[in-house]
mmCIF file of C-alpha atoms in Angstrom:
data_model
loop_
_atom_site.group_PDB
_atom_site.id
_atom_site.type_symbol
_atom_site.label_atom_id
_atom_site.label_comp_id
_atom_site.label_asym_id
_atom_site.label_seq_id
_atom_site.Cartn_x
_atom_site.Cartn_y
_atom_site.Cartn_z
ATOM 1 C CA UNK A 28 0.000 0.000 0.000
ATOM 2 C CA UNK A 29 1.030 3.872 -1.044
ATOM 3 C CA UNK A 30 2.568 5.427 2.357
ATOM 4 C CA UNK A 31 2.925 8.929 3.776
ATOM 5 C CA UNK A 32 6.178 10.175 3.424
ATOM 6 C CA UNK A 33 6.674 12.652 5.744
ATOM 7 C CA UNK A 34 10.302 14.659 6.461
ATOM 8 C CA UNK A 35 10.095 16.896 9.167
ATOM 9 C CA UNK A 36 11.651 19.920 7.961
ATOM 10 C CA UNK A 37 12.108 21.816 11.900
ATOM 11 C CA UNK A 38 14.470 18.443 12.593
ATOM 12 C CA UNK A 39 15.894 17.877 8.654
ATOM 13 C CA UNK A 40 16.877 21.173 7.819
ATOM 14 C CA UNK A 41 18.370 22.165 11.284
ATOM 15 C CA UNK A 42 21.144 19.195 11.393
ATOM 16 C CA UNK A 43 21.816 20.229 7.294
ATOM 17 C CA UNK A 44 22.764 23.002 4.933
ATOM 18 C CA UNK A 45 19.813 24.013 3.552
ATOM 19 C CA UNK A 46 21.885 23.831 -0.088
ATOM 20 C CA UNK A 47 21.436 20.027 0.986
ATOM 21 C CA UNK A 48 17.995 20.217 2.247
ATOM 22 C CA UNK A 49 17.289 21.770 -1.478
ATOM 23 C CA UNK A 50 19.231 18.823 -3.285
ATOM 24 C CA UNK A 51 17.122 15.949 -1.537
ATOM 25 C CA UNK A 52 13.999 17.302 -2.280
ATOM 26 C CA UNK A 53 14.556 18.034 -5.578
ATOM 27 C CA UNK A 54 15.483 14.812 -6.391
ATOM 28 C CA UNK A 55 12.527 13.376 -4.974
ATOM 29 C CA UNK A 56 10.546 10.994 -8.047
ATOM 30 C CA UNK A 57 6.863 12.233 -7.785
ATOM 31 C CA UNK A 58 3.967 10.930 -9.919
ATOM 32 C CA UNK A 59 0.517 11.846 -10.712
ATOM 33 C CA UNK A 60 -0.139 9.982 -7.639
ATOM 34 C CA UNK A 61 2.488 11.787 -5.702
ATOM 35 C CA UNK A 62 1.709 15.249 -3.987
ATOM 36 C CA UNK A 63 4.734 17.053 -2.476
ATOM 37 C CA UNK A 64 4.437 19.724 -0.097
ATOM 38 C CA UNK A 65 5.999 22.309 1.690
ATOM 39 C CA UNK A 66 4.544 23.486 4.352
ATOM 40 C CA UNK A 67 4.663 26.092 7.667
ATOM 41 C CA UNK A 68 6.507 23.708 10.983
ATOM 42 C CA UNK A 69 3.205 25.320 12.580
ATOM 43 C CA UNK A 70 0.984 23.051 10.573
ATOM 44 C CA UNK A 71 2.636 20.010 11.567
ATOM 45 C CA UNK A 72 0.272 18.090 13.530
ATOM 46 C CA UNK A 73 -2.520 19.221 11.621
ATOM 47 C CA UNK A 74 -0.711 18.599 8.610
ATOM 48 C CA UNK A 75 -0.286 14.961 9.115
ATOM 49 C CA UNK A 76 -4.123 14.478 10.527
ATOM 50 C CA UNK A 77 -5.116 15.792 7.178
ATOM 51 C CA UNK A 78 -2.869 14.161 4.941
ATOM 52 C CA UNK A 79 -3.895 10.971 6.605
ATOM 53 C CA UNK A 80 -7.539 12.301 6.399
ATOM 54 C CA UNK A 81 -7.295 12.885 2.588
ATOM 55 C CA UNK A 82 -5.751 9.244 2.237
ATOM 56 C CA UNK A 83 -8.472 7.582 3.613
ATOM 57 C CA UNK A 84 -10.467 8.984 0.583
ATOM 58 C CA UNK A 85 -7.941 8.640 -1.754
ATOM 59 C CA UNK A 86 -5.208 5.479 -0.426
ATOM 60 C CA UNK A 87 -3.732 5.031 -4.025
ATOM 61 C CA UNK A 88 -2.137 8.711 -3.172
ATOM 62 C CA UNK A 89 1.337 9.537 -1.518
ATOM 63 C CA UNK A 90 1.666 12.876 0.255
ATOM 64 C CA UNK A 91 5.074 14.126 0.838
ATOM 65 C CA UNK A 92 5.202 16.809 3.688
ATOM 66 C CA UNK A 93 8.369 18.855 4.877
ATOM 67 C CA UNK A 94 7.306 21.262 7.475
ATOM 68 C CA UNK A 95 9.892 24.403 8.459
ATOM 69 C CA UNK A 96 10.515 27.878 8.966
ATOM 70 C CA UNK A 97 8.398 29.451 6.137
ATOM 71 C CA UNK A 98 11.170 31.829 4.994
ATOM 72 C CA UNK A 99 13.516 28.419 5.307
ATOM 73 C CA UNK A 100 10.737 26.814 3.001
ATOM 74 C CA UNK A 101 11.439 29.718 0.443
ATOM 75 C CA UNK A 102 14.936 29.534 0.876
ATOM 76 C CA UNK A 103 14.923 26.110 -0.275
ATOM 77 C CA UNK A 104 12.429 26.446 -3.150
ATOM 78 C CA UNK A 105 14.680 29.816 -4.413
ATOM 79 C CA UNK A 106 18.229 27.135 -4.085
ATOM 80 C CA UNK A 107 16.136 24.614 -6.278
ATOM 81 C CA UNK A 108 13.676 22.247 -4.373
ATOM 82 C CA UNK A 109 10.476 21.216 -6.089
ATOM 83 C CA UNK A 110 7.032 21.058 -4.552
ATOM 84 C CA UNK A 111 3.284 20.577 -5.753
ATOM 85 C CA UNK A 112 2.243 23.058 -2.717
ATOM 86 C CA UNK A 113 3.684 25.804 -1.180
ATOM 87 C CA UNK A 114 1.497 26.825 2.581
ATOM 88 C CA UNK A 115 3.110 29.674 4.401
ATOM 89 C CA UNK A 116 2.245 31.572 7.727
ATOM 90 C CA UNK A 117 1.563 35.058 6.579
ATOM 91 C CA UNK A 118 1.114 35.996 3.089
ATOM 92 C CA UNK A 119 4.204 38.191 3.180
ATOM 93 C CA UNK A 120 6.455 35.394 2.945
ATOM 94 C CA UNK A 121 4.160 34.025 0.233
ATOM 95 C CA UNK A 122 4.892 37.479 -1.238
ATOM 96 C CA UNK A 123 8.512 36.726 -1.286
ATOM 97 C CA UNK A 124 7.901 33.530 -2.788
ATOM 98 C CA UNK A 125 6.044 34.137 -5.586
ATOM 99 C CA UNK A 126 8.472 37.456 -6.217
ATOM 100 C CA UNK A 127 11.585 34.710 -6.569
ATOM 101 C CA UNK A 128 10.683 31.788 -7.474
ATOM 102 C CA UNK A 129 9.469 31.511 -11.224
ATOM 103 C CA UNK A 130 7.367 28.771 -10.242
ATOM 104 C CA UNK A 131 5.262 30.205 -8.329
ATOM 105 C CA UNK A 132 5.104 33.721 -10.116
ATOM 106 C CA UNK A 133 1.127 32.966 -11.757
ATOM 107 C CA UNK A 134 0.287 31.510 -9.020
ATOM 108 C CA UNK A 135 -3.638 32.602 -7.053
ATOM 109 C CA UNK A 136 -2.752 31.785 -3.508
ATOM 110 C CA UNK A 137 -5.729 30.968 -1.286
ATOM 111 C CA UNK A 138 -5.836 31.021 2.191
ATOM 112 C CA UNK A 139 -6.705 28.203 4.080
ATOM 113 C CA UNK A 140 -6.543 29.126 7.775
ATOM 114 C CA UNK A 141 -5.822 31.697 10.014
ATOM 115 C CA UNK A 142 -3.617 31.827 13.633
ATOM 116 C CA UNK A 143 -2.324 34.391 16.487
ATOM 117 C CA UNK A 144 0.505 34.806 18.136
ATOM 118 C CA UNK A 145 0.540 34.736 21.881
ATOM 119 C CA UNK A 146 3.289 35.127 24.341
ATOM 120 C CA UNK A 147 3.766 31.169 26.738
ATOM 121 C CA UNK A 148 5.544 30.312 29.689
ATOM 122 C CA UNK A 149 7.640 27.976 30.735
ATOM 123 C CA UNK A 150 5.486 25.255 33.078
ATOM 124 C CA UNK A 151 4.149 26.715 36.238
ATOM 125 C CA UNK A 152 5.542 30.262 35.099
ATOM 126 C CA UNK A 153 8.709 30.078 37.645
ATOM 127 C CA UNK A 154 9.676 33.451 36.418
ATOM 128 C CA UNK A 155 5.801 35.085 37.390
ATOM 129 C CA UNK A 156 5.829 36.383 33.800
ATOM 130 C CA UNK A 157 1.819 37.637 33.581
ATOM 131 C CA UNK A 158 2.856 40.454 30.782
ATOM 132 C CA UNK A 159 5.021 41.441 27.910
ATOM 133 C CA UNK A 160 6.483 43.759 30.133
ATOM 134 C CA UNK A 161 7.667 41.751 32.242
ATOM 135 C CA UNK A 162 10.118 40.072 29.818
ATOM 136 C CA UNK A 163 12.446 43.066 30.878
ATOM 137 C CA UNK A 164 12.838 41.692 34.252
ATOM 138 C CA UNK A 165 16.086 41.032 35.257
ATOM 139 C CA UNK A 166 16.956 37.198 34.335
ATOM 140 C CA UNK A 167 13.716 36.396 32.650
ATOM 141 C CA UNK A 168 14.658 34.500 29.420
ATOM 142 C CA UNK A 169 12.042 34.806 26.339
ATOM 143 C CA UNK A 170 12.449 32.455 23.092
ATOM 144 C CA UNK A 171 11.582 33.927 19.803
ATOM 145 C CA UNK A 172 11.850 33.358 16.642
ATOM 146 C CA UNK A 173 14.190 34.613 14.050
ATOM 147 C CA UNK A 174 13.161 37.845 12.394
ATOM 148 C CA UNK A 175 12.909 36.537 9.631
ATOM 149 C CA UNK A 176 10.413 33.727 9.815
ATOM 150 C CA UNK A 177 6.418 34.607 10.398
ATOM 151 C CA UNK A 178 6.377 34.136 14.447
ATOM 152 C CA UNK A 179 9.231 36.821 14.637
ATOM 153 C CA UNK A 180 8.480 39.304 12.702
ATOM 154 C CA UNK A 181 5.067 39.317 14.654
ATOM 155 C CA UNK A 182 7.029 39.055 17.986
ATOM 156 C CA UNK A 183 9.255 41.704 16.920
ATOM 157 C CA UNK A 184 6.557 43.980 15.882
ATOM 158 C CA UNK A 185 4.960 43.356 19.421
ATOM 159 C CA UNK A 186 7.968 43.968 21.077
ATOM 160 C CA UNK A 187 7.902 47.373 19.430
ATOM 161 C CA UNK A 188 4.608 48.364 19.908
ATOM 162 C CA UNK A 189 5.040 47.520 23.590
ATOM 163 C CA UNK A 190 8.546 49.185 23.807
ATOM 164 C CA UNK A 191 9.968 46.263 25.466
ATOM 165 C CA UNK A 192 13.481 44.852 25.135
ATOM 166 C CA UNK A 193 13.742 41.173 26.410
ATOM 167 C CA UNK A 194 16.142 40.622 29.313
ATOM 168 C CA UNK A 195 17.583 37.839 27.398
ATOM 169 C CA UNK A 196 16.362 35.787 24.398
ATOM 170 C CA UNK A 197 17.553 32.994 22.247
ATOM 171 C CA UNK A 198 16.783 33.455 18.463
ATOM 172 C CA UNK A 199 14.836 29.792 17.287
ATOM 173 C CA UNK A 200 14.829 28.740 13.635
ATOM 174 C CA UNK A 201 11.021 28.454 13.802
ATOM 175 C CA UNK A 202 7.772 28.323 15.932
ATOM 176 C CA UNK A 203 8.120 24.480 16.966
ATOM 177 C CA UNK A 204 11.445 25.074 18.179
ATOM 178 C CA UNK A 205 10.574 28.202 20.441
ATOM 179 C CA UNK A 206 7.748 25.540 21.919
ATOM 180 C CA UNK A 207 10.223 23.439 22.918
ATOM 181 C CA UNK A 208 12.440 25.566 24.885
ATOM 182 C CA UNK A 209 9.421 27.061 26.989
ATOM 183 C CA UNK A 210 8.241 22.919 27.549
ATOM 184 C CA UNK A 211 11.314 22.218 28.824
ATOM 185 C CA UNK A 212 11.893 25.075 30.758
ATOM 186 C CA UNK A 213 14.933 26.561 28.728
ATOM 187 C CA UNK A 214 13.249 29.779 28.572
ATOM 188 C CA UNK A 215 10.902 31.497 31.120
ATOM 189 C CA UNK A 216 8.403 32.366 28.066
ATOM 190 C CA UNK A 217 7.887 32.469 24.498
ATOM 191 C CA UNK A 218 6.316 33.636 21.586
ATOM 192 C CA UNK A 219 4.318 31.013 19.402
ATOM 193 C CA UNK A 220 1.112 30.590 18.087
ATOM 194 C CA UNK A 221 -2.364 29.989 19.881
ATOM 195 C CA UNK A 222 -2.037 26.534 18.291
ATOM 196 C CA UNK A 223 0.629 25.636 19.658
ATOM 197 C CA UNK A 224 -0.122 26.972 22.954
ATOM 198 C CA UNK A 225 -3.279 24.815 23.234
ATOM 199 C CA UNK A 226 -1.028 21.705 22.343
ATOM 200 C CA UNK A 227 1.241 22.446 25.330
ATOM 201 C CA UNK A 228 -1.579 23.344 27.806
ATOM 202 C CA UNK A 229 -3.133 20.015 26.721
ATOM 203 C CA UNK A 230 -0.032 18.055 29.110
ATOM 204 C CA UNK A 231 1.542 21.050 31.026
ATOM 205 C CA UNK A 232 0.609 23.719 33.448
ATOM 206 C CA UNK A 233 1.734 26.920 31.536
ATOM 207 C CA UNK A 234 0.132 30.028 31.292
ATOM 208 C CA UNK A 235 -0.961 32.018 28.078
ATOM 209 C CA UNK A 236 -1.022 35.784 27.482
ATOM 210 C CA UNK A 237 -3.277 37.251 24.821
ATOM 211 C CA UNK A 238 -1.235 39.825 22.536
ATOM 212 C CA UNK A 239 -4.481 41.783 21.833
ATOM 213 C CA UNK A 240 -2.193 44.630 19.430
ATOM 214 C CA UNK A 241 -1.559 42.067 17.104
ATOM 215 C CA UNK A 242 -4.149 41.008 13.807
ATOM 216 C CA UNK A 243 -3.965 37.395 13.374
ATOM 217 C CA UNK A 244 -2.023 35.544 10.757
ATOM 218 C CA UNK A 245 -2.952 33.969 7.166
ATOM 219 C CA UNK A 246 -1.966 30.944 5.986
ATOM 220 C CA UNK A 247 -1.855 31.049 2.256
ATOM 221 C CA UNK A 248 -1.420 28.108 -0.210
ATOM 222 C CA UNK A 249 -0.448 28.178 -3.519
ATOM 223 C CA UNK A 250 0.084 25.317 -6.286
ATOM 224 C CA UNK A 251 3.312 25.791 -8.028
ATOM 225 C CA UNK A 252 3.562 25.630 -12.176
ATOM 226 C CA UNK A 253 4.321 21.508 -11.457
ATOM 227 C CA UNK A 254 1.702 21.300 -8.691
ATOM 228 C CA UNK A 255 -0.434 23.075 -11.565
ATOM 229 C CA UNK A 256 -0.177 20.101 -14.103
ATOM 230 C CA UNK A 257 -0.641 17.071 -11.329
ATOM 231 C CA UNK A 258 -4.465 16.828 -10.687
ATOM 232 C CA UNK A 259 -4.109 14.734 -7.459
ATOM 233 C CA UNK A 260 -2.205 17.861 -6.412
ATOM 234 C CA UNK A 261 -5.379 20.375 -7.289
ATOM 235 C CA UNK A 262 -7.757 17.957 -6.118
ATOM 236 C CA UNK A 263 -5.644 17.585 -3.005
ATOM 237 C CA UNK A 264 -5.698 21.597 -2.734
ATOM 238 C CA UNK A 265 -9.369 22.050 -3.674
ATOM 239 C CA UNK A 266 -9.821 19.449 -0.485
ATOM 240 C CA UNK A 267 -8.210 22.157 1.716
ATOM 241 C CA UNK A 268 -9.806 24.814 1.007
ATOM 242 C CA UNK A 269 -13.266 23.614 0.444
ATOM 243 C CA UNK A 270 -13.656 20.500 2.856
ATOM 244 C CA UNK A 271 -15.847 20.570 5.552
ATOM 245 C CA UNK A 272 -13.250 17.861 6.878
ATOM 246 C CA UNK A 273 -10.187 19.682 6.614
ATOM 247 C CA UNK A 274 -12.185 22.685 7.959
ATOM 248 C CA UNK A 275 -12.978 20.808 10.861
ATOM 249 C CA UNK A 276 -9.277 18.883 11.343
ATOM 250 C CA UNK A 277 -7.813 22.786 11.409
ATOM 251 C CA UNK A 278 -10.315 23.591 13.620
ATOM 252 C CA UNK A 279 -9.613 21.419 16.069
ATOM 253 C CA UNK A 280 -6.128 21.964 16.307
ATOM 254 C CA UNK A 281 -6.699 25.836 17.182
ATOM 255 C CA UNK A 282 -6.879 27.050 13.629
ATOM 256 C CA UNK A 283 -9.396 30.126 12.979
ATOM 257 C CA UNK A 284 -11.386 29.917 9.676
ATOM 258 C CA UNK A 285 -9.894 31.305 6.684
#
């Protein structure tokens, strides 16, 4: 039977160049059968519940998911990797995309969901961190996200609004990573998404601050000129966006509507 191939893009693509990361998945034999995508390390778990949702409907099909940074996504895509679908965290980066990579120039992205960032603590919030403001307390370490990816540019623009500097920070190649330092207590709080702040709260006591100054997110999707000419991959992106399933799987994990 056809299996789900899935490479996890926050782990892949951290241990090796991304020239590398490019390489392999551009060498990777699709079919008409075959649906590659790239998508947002925020849509992980969601990603695979739908994937395997869409399978159950369609088993002959093989879905091929790398999940990362969404600039690292582009990065990749601009140094030569191939994919059927391209789902970002804010349509900025999507922007970027479809500005550099010739693949994706005529493409009519469509967005499929919609997130917020919110600032989370480390379990049982040793640090008594109830504000952004208090991320300027002496010794209080705060994760974010590099500037460059989705979650940081929103965490730096809250940071601005709010006039805060962070005591201390580490700089986190995307919004799964920053998760994982506040789990395991590595940093006194975080920014990261409501979704992945309900995932956390689901098996650990840690506390979540609304960022009310900040819009939420989009996540566009876009079919490249290749995911164009595969009809499993339309039909596959038609499911997305028009599914009362995949409405519902999103849902669930903490996703707003479109």
């Amino acid at each position: 039977m056809p299996r789900i191939r899935t490479t996890i893009g926050v782990l892949a693509c951290l241990t090796l160049p991304l020239a590398a990361c490019a390489s392999s998945s551009a060498q990777i034999e699709t079919t008409d059968h075959t649906v590659t995508v790239f998508a947002a390390a925020s849509l992980g778990q969601a990603g695979e519940e739908l994937i395997t949702a869409y399978r159950t409907e369609h088993p002959d099909v093989e879905i091929i998911a790398t999940y990362a940074g969404s600039s690292q996504l582009v990065t990749q895509m601009v140094e030569g990797a191939s994919a059927d679908l391209l789902i970002t965290a804010d349509t900025a980066t999507m922007k970027t995309a479809q500005a550099n990579i010739d693949a994706l120039a005529q493409a009519r992205p469509q967005v499929i969901a919609s997130n917020k960032l919110v600032l989370a603590t480390a379990p049982g919030n040793p640090a008594s961190v109830g504000s952004v403001n208090d991320l300027a307390s002496p010794g209080v370490i705060t994760a974010l996200c590099a500037p460059q990816v989705p979650c940081g540019r929103l965490a730096q623009q809250e940071l601005a609004q709010t006039d805060i500097t962070p005591a201390k920070s580490t700089q986190e190649a995307n919004v799964s990573a920053v998760a994982t330092k506040i789990s395991s207590g590595q940093a006194d709080a975080g920014f990261i998404y409501s979704t992945d702040a309900k995932a956390l709260s689901a098996s650990q006591n840690i506390t979540i601050i609304e960022l009310p100054g900040l819009e939420s997110n989009s996540y566009p999707m876009a079919l490249t000129e290749a995911g164009q000419a595969n009809p499993t991959a339309r039909d596959f992106a038609s499911w997305l966006t028009e599914s009362e399933q995949a409405s519902a799987i999103l849902a669930h994990y903490g996703f707003n509507p479109a």
